[in-house]
PDB file of C-alpha atoms in Angstrom:
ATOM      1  CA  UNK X  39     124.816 120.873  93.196  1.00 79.00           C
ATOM      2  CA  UNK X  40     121.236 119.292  93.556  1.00 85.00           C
ATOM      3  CA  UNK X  41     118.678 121.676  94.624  1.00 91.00           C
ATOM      4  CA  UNK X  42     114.826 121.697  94.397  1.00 95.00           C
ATOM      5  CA  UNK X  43     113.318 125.189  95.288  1.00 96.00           C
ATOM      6  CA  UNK X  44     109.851 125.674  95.870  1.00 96.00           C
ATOM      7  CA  UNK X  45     109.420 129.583  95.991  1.00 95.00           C
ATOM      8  CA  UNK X  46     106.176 130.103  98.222  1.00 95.00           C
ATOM      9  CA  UNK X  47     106.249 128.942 101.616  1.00 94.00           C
ATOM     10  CA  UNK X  48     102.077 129.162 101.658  1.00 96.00           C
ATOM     11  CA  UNK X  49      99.178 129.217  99.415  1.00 97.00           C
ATOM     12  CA  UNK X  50      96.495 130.302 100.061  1.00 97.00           C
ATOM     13  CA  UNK X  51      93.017 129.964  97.797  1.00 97.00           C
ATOM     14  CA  UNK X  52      89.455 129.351  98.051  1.00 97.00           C
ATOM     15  CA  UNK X  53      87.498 125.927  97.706  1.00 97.00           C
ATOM     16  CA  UNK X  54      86.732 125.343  93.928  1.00 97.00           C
ATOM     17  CA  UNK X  55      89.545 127.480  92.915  1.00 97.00           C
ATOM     18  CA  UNK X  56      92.866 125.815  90.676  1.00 97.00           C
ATOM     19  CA  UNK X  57      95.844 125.293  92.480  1.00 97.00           C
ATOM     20  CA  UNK X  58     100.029 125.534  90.960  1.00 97.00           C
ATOM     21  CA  UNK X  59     102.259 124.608  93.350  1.00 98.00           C
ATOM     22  CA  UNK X  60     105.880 125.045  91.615  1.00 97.00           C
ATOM     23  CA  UNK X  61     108.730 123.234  92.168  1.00 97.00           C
ATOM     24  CA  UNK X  62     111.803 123.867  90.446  1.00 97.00           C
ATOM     25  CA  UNK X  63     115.349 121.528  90.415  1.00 95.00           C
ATOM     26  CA  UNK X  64     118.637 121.737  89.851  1.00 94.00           C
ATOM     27  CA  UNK X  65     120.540 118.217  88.618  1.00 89.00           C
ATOM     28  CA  UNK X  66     122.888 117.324  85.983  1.00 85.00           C
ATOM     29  CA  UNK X  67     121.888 114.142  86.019  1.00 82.00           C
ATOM     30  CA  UNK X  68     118.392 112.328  84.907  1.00 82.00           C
ATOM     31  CA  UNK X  69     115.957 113.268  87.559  1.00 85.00           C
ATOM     32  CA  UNK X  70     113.027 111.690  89.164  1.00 89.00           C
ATOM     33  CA  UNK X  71     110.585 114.047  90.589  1.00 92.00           C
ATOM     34  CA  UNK X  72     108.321 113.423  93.457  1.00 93.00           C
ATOM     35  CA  UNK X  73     105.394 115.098  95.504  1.00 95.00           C
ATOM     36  CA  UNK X  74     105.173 114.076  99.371  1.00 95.00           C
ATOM     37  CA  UNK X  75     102.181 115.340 101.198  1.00 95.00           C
ATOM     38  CA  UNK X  76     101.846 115.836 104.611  1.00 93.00           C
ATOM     39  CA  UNK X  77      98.545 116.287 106.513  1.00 94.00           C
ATOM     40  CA  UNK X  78      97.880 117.493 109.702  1.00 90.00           C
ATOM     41  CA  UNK X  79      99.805 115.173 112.167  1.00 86.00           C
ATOM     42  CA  UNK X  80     100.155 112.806 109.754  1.00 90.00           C
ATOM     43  CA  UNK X  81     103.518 111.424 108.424  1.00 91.00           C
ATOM     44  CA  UNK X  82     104.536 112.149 105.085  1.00 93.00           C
ATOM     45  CA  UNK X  83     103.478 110.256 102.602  1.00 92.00           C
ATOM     46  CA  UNK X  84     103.785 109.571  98.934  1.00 91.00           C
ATOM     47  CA  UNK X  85     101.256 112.283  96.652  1.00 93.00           C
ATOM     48  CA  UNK X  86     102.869 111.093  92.884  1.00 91.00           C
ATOM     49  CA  UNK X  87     105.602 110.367  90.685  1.00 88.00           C
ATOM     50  CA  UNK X  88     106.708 111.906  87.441  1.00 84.00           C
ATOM     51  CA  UNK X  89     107.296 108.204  85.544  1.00 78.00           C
ATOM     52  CA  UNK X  90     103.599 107.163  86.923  1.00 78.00           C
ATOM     53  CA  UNK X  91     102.303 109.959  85.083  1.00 75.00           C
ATOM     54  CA  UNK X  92      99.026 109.628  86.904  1.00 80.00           C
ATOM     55  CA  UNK X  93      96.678 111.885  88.655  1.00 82.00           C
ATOM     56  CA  UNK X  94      96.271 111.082  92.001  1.00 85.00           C
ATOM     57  CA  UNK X  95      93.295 113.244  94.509  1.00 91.00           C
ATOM     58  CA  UNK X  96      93.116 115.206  91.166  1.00 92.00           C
ATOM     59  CA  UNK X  97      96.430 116.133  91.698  1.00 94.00           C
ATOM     60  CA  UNK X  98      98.719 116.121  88.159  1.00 94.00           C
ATOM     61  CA  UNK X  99     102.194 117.576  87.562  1.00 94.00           C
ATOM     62  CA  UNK X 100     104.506 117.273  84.349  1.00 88.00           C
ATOM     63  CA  UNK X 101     108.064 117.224  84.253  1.00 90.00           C
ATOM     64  CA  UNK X 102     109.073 120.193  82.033  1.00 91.00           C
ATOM     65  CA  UNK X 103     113.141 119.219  81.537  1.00 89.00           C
ATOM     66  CA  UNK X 104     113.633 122.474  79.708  1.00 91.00           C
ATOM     67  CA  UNK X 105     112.100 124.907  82.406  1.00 93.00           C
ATOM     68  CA  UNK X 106     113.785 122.007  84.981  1.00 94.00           C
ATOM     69  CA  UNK X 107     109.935 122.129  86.691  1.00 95.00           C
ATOM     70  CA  UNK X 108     107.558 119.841  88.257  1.00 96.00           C
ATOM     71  CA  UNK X 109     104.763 122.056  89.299  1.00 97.00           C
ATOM     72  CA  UNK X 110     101.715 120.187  91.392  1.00 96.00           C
ATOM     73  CA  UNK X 111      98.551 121.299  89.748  1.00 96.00           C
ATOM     74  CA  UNK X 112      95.023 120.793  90.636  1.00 96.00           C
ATOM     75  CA  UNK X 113      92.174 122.174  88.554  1.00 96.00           C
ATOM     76  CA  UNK X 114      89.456 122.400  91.742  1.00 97.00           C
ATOM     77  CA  UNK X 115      91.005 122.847  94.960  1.00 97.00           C
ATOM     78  CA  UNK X 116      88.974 120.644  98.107  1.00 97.00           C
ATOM     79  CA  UNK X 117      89.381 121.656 101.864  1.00 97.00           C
ATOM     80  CA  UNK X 118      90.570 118.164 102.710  1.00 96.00           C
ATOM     81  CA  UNK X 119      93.437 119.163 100.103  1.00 97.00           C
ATOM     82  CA  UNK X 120      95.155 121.400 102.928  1.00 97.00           C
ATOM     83  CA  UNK X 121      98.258 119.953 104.041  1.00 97.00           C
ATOM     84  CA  UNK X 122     102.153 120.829 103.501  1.00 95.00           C
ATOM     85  CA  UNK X 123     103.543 119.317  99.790  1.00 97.00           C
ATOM     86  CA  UNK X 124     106.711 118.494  99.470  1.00 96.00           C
ATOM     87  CA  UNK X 125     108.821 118.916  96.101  1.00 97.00           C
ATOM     88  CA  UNK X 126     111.635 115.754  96.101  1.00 94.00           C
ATOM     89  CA  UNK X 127     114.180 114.577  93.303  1.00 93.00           C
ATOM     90  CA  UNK X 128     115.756 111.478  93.335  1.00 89.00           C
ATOM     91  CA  UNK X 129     119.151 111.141  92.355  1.00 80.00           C
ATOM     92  CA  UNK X 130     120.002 108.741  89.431  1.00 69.00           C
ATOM     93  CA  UNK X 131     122.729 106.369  89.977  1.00 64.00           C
ATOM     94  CA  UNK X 132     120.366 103.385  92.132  1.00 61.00           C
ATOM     95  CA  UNK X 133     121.290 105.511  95.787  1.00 68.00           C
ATOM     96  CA  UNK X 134     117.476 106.040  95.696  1.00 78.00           C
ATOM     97  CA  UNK X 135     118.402 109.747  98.279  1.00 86.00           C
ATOM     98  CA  UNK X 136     115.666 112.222  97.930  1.00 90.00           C
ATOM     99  CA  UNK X 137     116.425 115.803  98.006  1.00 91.00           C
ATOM    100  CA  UNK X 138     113.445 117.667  99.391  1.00 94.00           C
ATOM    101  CA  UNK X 139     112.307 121.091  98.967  1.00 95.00           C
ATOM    102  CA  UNK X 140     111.659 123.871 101.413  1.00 93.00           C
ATOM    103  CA  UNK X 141     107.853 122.684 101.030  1.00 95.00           C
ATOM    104  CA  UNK X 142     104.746 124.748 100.497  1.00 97.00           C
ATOM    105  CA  UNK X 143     101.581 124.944 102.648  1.00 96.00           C
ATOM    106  CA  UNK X 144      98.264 124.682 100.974  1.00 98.00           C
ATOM    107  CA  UNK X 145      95.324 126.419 102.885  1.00 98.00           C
ATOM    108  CA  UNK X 146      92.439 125.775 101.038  1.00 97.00           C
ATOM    109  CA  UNK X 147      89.289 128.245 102.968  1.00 96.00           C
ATOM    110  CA  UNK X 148      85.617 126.776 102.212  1.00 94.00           C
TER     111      UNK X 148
ATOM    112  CA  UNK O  25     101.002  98.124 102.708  1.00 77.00           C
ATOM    113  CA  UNK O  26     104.467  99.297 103.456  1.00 86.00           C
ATOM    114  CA  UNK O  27     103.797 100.449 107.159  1.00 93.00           C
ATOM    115  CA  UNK O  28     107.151 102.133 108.677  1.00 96.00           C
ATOM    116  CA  UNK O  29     107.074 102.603 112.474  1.00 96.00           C
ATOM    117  CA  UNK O  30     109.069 104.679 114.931  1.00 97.00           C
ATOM    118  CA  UNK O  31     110.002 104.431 118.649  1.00 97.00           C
ATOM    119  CA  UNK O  32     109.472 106.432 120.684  1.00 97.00           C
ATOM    120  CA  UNK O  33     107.394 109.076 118.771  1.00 96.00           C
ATOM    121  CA  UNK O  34     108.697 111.423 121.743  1.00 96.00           C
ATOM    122  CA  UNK O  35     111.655 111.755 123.961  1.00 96.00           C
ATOM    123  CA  UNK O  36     113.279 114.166 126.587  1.00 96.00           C
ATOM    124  CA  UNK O  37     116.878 113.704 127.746  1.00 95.00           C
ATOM    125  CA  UNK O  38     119.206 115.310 129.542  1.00 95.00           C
ATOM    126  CA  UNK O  39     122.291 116.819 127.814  1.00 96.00           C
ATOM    127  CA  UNK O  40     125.366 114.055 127.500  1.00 96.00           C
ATOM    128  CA  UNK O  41     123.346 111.126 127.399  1.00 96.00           C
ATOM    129  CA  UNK O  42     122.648 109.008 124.477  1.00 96.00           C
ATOM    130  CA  UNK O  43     118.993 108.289 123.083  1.00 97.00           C
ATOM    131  CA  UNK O  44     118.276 105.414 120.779  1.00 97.00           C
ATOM    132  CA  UNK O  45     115.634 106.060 118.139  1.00 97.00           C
ATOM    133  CA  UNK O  46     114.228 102.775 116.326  1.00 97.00           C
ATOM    134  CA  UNK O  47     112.724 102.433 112.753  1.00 97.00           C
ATOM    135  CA  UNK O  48     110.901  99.377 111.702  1.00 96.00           C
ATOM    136  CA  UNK O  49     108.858  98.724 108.122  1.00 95.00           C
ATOM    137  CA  UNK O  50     106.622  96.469 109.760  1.00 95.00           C
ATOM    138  CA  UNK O  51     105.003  94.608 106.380  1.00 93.00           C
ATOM    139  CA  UNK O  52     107.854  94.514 104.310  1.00 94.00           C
ATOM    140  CA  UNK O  53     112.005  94.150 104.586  1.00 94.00           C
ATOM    141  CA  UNK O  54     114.006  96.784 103.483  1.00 92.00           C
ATOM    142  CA  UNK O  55     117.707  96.310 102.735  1.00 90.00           C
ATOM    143  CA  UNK O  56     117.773 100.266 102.858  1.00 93.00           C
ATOM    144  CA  UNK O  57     116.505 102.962 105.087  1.00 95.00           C
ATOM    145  CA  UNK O  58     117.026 106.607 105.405  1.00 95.00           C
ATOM    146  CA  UNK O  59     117.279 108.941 108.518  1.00 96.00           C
ATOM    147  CA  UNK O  60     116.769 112.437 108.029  1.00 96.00           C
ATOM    148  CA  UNK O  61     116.268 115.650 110.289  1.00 95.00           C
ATOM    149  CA  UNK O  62     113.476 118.158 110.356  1.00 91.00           C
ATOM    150  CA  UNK O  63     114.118 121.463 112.105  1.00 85.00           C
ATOM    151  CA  UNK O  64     111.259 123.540 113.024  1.00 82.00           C
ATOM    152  CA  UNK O  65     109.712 125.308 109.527  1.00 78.00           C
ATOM    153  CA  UNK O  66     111.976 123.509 107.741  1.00 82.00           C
ATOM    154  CA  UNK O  67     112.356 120.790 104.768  1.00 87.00           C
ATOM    155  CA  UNK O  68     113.766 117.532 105.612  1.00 91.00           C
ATOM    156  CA  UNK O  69     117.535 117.053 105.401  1.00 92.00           C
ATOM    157  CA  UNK O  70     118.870 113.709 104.755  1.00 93.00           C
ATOM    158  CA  UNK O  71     121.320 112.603 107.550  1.00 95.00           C
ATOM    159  CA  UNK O  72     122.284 109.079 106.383  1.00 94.00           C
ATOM    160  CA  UNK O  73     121.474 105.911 104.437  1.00 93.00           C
ATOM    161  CA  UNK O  74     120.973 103.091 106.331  1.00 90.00           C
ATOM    162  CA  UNK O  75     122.068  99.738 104.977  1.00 88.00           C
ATOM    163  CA  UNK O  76     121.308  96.074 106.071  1.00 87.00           C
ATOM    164  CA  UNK O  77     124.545  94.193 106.737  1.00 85.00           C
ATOM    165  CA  UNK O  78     126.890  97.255 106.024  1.00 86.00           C
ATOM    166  CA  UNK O  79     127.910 100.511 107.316  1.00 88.00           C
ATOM    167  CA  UNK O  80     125.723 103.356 106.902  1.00 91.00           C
ATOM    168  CA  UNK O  81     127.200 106.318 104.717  1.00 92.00           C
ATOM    169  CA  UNK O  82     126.640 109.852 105.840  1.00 94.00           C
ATOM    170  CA  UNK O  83     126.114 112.548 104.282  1.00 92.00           C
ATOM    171  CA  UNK O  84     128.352 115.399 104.494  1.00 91.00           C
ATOM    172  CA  UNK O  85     128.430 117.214 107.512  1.00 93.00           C
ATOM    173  CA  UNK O  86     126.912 115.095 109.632  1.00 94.00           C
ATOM    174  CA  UNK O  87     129.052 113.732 112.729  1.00 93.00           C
ATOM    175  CA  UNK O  88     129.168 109.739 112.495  1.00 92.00           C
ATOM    176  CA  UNK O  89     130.481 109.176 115.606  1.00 94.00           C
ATOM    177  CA  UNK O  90     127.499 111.008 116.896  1.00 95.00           C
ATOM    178  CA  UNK O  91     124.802 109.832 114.628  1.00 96.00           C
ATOM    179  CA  UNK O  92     125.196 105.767 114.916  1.00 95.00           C
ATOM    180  CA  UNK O  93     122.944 104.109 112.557  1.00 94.00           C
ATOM    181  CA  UNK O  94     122.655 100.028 113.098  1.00 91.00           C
ATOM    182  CA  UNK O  95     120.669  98.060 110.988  1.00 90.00           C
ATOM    183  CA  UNK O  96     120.914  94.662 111.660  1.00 83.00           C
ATOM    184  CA  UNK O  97     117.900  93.544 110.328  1.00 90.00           C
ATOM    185  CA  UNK O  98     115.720  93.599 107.149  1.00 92.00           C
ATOM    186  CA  UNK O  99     113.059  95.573 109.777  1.00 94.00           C
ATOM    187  CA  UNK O 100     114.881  97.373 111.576  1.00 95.00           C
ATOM    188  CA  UNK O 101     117.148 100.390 111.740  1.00 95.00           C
ATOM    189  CA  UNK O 102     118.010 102.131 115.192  1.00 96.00           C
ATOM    190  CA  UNK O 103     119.510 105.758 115.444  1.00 96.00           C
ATOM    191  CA  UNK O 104     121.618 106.688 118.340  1.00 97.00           C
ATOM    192  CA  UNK O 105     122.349 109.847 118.939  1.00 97.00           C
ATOM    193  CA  UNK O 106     125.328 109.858 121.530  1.00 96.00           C
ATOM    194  CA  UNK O 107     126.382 112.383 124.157  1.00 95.00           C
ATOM    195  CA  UNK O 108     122.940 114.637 122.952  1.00 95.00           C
ATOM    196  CA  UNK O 109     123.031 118.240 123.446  1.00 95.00           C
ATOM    197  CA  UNK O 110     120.622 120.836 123.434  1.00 95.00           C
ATOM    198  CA  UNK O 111     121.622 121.757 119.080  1.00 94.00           C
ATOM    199  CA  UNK O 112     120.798 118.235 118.849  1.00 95.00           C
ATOM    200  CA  UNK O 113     117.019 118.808 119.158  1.00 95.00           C
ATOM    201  CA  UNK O 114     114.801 118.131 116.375  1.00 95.00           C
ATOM    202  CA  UNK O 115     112.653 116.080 115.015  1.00 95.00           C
ATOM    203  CA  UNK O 116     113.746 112.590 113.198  1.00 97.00           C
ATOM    204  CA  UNK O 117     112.155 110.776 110.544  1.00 97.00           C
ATOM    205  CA  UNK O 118     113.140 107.758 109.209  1.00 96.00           C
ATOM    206  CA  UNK O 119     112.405 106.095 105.719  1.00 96.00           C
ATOM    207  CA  UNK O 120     112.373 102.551 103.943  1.00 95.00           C
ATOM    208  CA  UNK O 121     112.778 101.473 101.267  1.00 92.00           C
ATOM    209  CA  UNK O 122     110.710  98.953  99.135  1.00 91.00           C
ATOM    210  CA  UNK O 123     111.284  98.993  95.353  1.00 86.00           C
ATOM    211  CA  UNK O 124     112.295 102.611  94.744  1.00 82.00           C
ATOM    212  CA  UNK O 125     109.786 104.278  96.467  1.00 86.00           C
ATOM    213  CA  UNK O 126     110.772 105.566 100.152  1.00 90.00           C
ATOM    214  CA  UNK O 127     107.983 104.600 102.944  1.00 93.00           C
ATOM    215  CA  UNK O 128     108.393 107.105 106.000  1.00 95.00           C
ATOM    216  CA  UNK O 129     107.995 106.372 109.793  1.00 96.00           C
ATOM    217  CA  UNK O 130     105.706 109.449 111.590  1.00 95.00           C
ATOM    218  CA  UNK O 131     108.656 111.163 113.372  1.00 95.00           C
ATOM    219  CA  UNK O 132     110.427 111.197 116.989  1.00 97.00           C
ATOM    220  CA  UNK O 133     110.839 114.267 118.346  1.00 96.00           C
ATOM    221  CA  UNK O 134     113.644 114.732 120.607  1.00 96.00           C
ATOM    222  CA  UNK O 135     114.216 117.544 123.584  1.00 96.00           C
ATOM    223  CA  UNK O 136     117.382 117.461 125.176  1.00 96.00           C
ATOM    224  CA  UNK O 137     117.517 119.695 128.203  1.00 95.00           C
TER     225      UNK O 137
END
């Protein structure tokens, strides 16, 4: 069955410091991995794709096929970075359904 | 670009009535949209796919006779959820699609009493 787990339900970390927040997936078929981010009474919204391969708010995360992992990374965490991320694979197959994760809320303190 | 509305943003019913829940992508069409549910603390959960001209397919578990999608436009998707009960509380979300990159509406929350 599909499944993408993301293990911490809040991180916590100082401004400056790096940020990992892991996502794992389970899918037979070829994924596509997303990040959503959601700020504070805002609707969810598009953070990156795996195929764009771009950083995006300093943001970067590299699908790992062999550890099935899409980990959100950010070398120097901001304050305006605080916000709930969202972990989401797209099934293959043109249906286009996302699969979300539990999600994972960044606090970043100044 | 790629603005998705939703109306209302809020709603409080009483328990056996139906509530209709609209989603529009205002700058774009969008043969398909998406309705999911958020509970409280929790991920989103995808309900059903909405598409344009067709009937919606639903994912498993959830009730089609109680969830009736319509979307008889390229802007416009409408959720009704029929005979509400209190379990039926939670917050919707809905989704379009442009390309292959989902555009989501900011939520209704619904309250049945």
């Amino acid at each position: 069955a599909q499944r993408v787990t993301q293990p911490e339900k809040l991180l916590s970390v100082f401004k400056g410091a790096p940020v990992e927040l892991k996502c794992n997936y389970s899918y037979s078929g070829s994924p596509e991995l997303f990040w959503y981010v959601q700020y504070s009474r805002q609707r969810l919204q598009l953070l990156l794709r795996h195929i764009s391969r771009e950083s995006i708010k300093g943001f970067t995360a590299d699908l790992n096929k062999g550890e099935t992992s899409f980990h959100l990374k950010k070398p120097f965490a901001q304050e305006e970075d605080s916000a709930m991320y969202y972990c989401a694979l797209s099934l293959s197959g043109g249906y286009n359904k996302l699969i979300f994760g539990a999600g994972t809320r960044l606090a970043v303190h100044p | 670009g790629a603005v998705v509305s939703q109306h209302p943003s809020w709603v409080i019913c009483k328990s056996g009535t139906s509530v209709k829940i609209e989603c529009r992508s205002l700058d774009f069409q969008a043969t398909t949209m998406f309705w999911y549910r958020q509970f409280p603390k929790q991920s989103l959960m995808l309900m059903a796919t909405s598409n344009e001209g067709s009937k919606a397919t639903y994912e498993q578990g959830v009730e089609k006779d109680k969830f009736l999608i319509n979307h008889a436009s390229l802007t416009l998707s409408t959720l009704t959820v029929t005979s509400a009960h209190p379990e039926d509380s939670s917050f919707y979300i809905c989704s379009a699609l442009r390309g292959d990159t989902q555009y989501f509406g900011p939520g209704t929350r619904l309250t049945v009493l």
